[in-house]
CSV table of C-alpha atoms in Angstrom, one decimal:
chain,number,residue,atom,x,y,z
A,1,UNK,CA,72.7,-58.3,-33.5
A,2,UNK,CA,72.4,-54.7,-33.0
A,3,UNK,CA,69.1,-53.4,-32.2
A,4,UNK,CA,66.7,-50.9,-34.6
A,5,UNK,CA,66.2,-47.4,-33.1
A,6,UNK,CA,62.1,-47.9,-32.9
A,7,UNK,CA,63.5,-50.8,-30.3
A,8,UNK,CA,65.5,-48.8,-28.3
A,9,UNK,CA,62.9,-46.3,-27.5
A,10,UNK,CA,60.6,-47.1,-24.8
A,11,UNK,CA,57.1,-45.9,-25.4
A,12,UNK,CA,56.9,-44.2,-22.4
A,13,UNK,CA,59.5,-41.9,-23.4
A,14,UNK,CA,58.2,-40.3,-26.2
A,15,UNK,CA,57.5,-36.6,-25.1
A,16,UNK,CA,55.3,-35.2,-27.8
A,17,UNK,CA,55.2,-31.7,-26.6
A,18,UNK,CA,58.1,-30.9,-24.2
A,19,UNK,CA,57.3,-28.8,-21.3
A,20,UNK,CA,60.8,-27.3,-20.8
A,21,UNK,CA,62.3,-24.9,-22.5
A,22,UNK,CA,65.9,-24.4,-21.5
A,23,UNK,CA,68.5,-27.4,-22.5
A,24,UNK,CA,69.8,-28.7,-18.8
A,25,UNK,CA,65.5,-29.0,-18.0
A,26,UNK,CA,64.7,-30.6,-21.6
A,27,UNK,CA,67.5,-32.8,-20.7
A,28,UNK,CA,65.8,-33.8,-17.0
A,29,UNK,CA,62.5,-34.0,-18.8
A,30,UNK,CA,63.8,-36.7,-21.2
A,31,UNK,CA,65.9,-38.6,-18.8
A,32,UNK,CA,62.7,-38.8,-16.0
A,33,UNK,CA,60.9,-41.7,-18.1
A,34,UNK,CA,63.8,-43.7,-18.6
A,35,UNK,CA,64.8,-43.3,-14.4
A,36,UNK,CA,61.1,-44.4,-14.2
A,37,UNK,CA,61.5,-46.9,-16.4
A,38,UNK,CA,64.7,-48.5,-14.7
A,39,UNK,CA,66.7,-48.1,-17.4
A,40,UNK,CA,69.0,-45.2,-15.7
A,41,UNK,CA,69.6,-45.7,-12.1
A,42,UNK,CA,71.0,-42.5,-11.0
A,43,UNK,CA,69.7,-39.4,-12.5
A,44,UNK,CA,72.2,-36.6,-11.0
A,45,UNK,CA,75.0,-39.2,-12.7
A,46,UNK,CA,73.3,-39.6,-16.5
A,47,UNK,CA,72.6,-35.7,-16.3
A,48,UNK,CA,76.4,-34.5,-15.4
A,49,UNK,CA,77.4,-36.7,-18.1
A,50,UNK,CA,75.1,-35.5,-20.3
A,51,UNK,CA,75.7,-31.6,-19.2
A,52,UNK,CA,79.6,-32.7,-19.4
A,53,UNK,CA,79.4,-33.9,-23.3
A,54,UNK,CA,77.1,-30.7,-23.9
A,55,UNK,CA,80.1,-28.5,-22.3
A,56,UNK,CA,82.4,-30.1,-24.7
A,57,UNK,CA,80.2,-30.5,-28.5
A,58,UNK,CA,77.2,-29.2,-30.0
A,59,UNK,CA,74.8,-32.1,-30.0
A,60,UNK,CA,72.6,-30.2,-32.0
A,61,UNK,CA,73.6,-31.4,-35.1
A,62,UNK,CA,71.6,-28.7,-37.4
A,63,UNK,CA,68.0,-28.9,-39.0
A,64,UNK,CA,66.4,-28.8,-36.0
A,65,UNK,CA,67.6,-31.7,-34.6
A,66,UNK,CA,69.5,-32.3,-30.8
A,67,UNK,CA,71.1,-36.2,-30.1
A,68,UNK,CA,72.3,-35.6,-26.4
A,69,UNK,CA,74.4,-38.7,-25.5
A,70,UNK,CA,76.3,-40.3,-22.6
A,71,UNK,CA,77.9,-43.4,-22.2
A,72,UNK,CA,77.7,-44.0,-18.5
A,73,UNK,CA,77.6,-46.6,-15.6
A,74,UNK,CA,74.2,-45.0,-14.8
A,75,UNK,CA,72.9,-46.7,-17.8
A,76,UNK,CA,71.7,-50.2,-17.2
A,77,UNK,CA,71.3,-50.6,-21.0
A,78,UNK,CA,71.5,-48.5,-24.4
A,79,UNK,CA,67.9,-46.9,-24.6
A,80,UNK,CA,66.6,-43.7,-25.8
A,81,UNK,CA,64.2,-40.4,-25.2
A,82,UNK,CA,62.3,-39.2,-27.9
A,83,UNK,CA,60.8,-34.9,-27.1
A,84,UNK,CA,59.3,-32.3,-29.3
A,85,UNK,CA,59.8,-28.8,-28.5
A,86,UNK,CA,57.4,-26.3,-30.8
A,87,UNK,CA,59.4,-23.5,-29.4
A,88,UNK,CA,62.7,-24.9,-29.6
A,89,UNK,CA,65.6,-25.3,-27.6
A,90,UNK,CA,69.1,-23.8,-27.8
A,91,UNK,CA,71.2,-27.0,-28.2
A,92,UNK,CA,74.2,-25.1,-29.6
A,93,UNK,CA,73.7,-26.2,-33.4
A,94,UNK,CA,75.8,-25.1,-35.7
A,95,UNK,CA,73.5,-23.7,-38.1
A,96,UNK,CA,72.4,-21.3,-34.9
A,97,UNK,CA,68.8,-22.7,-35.3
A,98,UNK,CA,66.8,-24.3,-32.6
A,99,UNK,CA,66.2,-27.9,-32.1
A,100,UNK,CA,62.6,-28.8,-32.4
A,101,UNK,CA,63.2,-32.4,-32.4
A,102,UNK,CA,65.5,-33.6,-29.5
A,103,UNK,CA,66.7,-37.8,-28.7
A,104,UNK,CA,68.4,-38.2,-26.0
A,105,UNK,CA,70.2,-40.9,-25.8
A,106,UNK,CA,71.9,-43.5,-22.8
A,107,UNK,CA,74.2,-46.0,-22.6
A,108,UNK,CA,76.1,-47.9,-20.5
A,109,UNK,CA,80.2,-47.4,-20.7
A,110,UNK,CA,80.9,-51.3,-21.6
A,111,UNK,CA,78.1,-51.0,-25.0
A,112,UNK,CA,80.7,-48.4,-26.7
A,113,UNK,CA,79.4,-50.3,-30.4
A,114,UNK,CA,76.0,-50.4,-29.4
A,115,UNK,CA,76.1,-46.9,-28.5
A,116,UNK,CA,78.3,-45.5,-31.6
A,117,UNK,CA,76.2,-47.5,-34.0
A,118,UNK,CA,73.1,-46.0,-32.5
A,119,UNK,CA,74.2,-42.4,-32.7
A,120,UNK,CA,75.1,-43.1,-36.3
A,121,UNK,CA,72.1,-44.5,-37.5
A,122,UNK,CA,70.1,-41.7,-35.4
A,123,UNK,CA,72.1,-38.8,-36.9
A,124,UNK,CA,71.6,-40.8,-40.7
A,125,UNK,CA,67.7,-41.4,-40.1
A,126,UNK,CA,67.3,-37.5,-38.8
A,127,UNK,CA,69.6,-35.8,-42.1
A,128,UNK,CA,66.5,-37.0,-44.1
A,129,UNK,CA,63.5,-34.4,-44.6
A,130,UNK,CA,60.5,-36.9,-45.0
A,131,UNK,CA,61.5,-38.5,-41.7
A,132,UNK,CA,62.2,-35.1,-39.6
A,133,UNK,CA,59.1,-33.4,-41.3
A,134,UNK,CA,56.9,-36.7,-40.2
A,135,UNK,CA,58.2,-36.2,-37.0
A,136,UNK,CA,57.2,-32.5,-36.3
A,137,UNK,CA,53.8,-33.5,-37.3
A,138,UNK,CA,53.2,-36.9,-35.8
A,139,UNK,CA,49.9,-36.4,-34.2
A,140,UNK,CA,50.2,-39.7,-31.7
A,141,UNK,CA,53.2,-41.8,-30.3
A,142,UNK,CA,52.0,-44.5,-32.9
A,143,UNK,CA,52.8,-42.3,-35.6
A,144,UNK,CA,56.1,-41.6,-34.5
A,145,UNK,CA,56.9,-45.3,-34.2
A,146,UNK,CA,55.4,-45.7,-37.6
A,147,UNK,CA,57.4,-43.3,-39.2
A,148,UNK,CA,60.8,-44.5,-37.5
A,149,UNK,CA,59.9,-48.2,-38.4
A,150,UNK,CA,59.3,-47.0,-42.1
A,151,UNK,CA,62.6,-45.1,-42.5
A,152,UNK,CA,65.1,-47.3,-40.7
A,153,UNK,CA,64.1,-50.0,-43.3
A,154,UNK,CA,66.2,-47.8,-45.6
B,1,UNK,CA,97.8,-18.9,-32.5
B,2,UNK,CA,95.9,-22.1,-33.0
B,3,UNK,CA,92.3,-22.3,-31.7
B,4,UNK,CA,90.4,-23.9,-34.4
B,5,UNK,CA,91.3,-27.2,-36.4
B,6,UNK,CA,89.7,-29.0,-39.0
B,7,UNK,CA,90.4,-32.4,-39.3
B,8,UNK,CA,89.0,-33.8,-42.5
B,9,UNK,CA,87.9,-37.9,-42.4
B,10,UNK,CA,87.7,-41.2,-44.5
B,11,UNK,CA,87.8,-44.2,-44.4
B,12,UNK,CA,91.2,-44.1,-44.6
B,13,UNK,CA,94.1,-45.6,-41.6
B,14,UNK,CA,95.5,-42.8,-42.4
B,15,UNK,CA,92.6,-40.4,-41.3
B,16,UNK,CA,92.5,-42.6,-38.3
B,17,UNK,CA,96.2,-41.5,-37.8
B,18,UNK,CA,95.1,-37.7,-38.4
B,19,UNK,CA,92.5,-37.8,-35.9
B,20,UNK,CA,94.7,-39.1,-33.1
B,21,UNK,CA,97.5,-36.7,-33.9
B,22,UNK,CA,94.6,-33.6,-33.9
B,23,UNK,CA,93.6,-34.5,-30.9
B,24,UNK,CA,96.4,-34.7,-29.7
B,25,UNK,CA,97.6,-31.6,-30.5
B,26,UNK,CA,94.0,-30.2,-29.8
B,27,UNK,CA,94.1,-30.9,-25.9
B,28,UNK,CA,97.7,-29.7,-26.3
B,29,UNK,CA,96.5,-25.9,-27.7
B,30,UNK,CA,93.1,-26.1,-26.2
B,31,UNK,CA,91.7,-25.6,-29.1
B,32,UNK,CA,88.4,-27.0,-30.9
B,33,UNK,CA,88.3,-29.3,-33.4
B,34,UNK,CA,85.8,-29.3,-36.4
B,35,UNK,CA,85.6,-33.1,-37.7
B,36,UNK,CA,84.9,-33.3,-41.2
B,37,UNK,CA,83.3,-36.0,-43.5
B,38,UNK,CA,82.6,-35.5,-47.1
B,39,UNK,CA,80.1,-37.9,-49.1
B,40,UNK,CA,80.8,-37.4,-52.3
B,41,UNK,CA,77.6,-37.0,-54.5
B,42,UNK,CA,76.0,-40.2,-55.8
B,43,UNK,CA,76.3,-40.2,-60.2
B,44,UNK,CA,74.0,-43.6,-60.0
B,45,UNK,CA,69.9,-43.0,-60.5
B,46,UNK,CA,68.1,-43.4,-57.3
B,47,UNK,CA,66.4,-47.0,-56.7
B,48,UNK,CA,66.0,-49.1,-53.4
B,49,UNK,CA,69.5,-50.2,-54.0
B,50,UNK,CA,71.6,-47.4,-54.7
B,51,UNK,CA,69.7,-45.7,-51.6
B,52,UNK,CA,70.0,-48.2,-49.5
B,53,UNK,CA,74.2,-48.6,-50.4
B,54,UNK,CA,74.0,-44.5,-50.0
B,55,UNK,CA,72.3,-44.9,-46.3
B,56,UNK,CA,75.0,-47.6,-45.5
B,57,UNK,CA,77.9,-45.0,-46.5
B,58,UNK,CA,76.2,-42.3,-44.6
B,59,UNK,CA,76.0,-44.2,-41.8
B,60,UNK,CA,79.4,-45.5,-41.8
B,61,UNK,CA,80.6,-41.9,-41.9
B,62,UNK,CA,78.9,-40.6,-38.7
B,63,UNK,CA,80.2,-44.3,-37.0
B,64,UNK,CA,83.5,-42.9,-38.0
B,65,UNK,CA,82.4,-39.2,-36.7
B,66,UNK,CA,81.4,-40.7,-33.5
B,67,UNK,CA,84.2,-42.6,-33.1
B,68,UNK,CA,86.4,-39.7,-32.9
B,69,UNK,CA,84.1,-37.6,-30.7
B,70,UNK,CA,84.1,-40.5,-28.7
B,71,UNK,CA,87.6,-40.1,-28.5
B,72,UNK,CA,87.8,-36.1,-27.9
B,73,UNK,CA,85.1,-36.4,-24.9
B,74,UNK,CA,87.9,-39.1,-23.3
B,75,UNK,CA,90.6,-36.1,-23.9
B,76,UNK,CA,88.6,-33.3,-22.9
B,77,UNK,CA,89.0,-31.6,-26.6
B,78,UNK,CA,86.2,-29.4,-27.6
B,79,UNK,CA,84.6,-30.9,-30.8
B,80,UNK,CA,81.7,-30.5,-33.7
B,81,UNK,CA,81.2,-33.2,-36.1
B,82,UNK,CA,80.2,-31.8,-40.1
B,83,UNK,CA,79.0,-34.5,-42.0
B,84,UNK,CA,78.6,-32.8,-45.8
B,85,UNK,CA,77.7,-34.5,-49.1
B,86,UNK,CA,78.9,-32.9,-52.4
B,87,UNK,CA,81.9,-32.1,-55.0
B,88,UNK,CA,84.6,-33.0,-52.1
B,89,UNK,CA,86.3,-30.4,-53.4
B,90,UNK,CA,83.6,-27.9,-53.7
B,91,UNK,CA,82.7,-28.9,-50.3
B,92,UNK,CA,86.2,-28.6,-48.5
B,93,UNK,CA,86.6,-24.7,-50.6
B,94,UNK,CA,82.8,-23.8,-48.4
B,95,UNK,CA,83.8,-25.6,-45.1
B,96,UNK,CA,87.3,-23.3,-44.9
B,97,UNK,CA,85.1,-19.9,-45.9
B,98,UNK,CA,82.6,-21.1,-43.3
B,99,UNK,CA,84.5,-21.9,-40.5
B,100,UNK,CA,87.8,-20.3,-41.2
B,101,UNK,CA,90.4,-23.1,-39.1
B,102,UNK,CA,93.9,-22.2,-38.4
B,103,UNK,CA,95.2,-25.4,-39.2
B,104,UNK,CA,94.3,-28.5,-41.2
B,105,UNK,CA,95.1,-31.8,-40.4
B,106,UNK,CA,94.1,-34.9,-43.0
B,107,UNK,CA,95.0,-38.3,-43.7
B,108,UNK,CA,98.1,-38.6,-46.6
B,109,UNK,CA,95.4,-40.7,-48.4
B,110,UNK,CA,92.3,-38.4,-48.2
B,111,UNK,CA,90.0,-37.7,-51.2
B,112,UNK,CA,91.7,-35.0,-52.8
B,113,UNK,CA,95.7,-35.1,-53.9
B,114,UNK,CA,97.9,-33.2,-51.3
B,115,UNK,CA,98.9,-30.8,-54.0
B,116,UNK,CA,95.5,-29.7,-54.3
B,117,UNK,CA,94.7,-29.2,-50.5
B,118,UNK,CA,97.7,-26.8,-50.1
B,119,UNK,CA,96.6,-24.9,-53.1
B,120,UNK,CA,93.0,-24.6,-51.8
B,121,UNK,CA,93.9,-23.7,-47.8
B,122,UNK,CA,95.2,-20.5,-47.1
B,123,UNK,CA,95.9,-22.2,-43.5
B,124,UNK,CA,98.7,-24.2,-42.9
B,125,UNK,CA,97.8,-28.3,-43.9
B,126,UNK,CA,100.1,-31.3,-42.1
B,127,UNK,CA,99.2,-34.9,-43.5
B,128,UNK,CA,99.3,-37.4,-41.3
B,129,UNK,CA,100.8,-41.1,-42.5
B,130,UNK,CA,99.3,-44.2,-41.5
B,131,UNK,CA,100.4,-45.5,-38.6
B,132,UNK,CA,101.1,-49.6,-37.4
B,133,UNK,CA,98.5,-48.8,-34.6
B,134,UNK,CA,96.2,-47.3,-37.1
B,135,UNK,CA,96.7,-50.0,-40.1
B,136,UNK,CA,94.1,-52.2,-40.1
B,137,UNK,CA,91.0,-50.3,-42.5
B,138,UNK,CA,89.2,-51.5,-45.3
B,139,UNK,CA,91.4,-48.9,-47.6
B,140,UNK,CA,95.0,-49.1,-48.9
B,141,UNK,CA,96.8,-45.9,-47.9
């Protein structure tokens, strides 16, 4: 049984107001909790393969939004990174436009369904206005959850 | 010179088939791939059901997207995923204005007839058949 995105993100890893500004340190800022956590073991690893993904596609995926992703041995399990930038970030988007709402997320390389599946239904949640519009305005971490456990119920 | 392809998806073996061969040929050219998938527009009124078949689709299509990014990061192709909803055709007609590709590459069963893709691309289109190592999908090619 797959898991729901509001279970794959550790509560400790919900950044309400990033500090960083530029992609690589948004990136660090994200992956720091989840190192903390014990979810990645080696943060110079998770962050190449991040940076190397980012090289190759725009993770920005438009309205705002950023899904950074790696599947990678540094990755004990498939867990996630919720941050918020108000001044957004350059994540290469398509549209051009900033992403003020950025998931990052990490996987190890033997979940590949776990990790497609999670992407998908991440990218699906976030095309929806109500939810990305609750999000920038989510005043606590409880909130955020809320709104994610609302939304993912279709 | 080739630098920019747009591969258009389904659900399709045959789209499977396309994306390998785009690839292919991407890490070939060096060139960047635009991954395409068009929802076409829901004619049903909107209740719990009909969104939550319409979420199911949607997600299905960026499983597929991902699946072939997946695939590009392992070949080193450059690659954006477009996931539209709309008139397919409508959609495809913006997406080549937008973009402007040098070459298409779709599936022989995609969701417009062949004839109608050549007419519509001022680019050069190949259609990829399914292949025995791409048979397998939910949809007769």
């Amino acid at each position: 049984m797959l898991k729901k995105v509001s279970e794959l993100l550790p509560r400790t890893a919900v950044i309400l107001e990033l500090a960083a500004r530029e992609k690589g340190a948004v990136i660090k800022e994200l992956a720091a909790p989840l190192i903390q956590a014990g979810f990645v073991t080696d943060e110079n690893q998770f962050v190449s393969a991040i940076l190397r993904r980012e090289n190759l596609e725009s993770t920005g995926i438009g309205f705002g939004v950023a899904i950074p992703h790696a599947r990678t041995d540094a990755a004990v399990t498939t867990v996630l990174a919720f941050g918020r930038s108000s001044a957004g970030v350059d994540f290469s988007s398509l549209d051009g436009k900033p992403s003020h709402l950025i998931f990052l997320i990490a996987s190890p390389e033997t979940m590949k369904r776990e990790y497609i599946w999670t992407l998908a239904k991440l990218s699906s949640l976030l095309r929806r206005d109500e939810v990305r519009t609750g999000l920038l305005k989510a005043q606590t971490v409880d909130e955020v959850y809320a709104l994610i456990e609302r939304y993912e119920r279709y | 010179m080739i630098e920019q392809i747009l591969l258009w998806l389904d659900d399709s073996a045959a789209a499977r088939a396309a994306a390998t061969w785009a690839l292919n040929l991407a890490q070939h050219l060096s060139a960047r791939v635009y991954a395409l998938y068009i929802l076409p527009p829901e004619h049903k009124p909107a209740t719990s059901r009909t969104r939550k078949v319409s979420t199911e689709k949607e997600e299905k299509a960026w499983e597929l997207l991902y699946e072939v990014e997946d695939e590009a990061f392992n070949q080193n192709v450059r690659i954006s995923l477009l996931l539209e909803s709309g008139e397919p055709l409508e959609r495809f007609r913006e997406i080549l204005t937008g973009y402007n590709p040098d070459l298409i590459v779709v599936g022989t069963a995609g969701p417009l007839s062949s004839e109608e893709i050549i007419r519509q691309s001022p680019q050069p289109v190949v259609f990829v058949k399914k292949t025995p190592a791409h048979a397998g999908n939910n949809k007769e090619d």
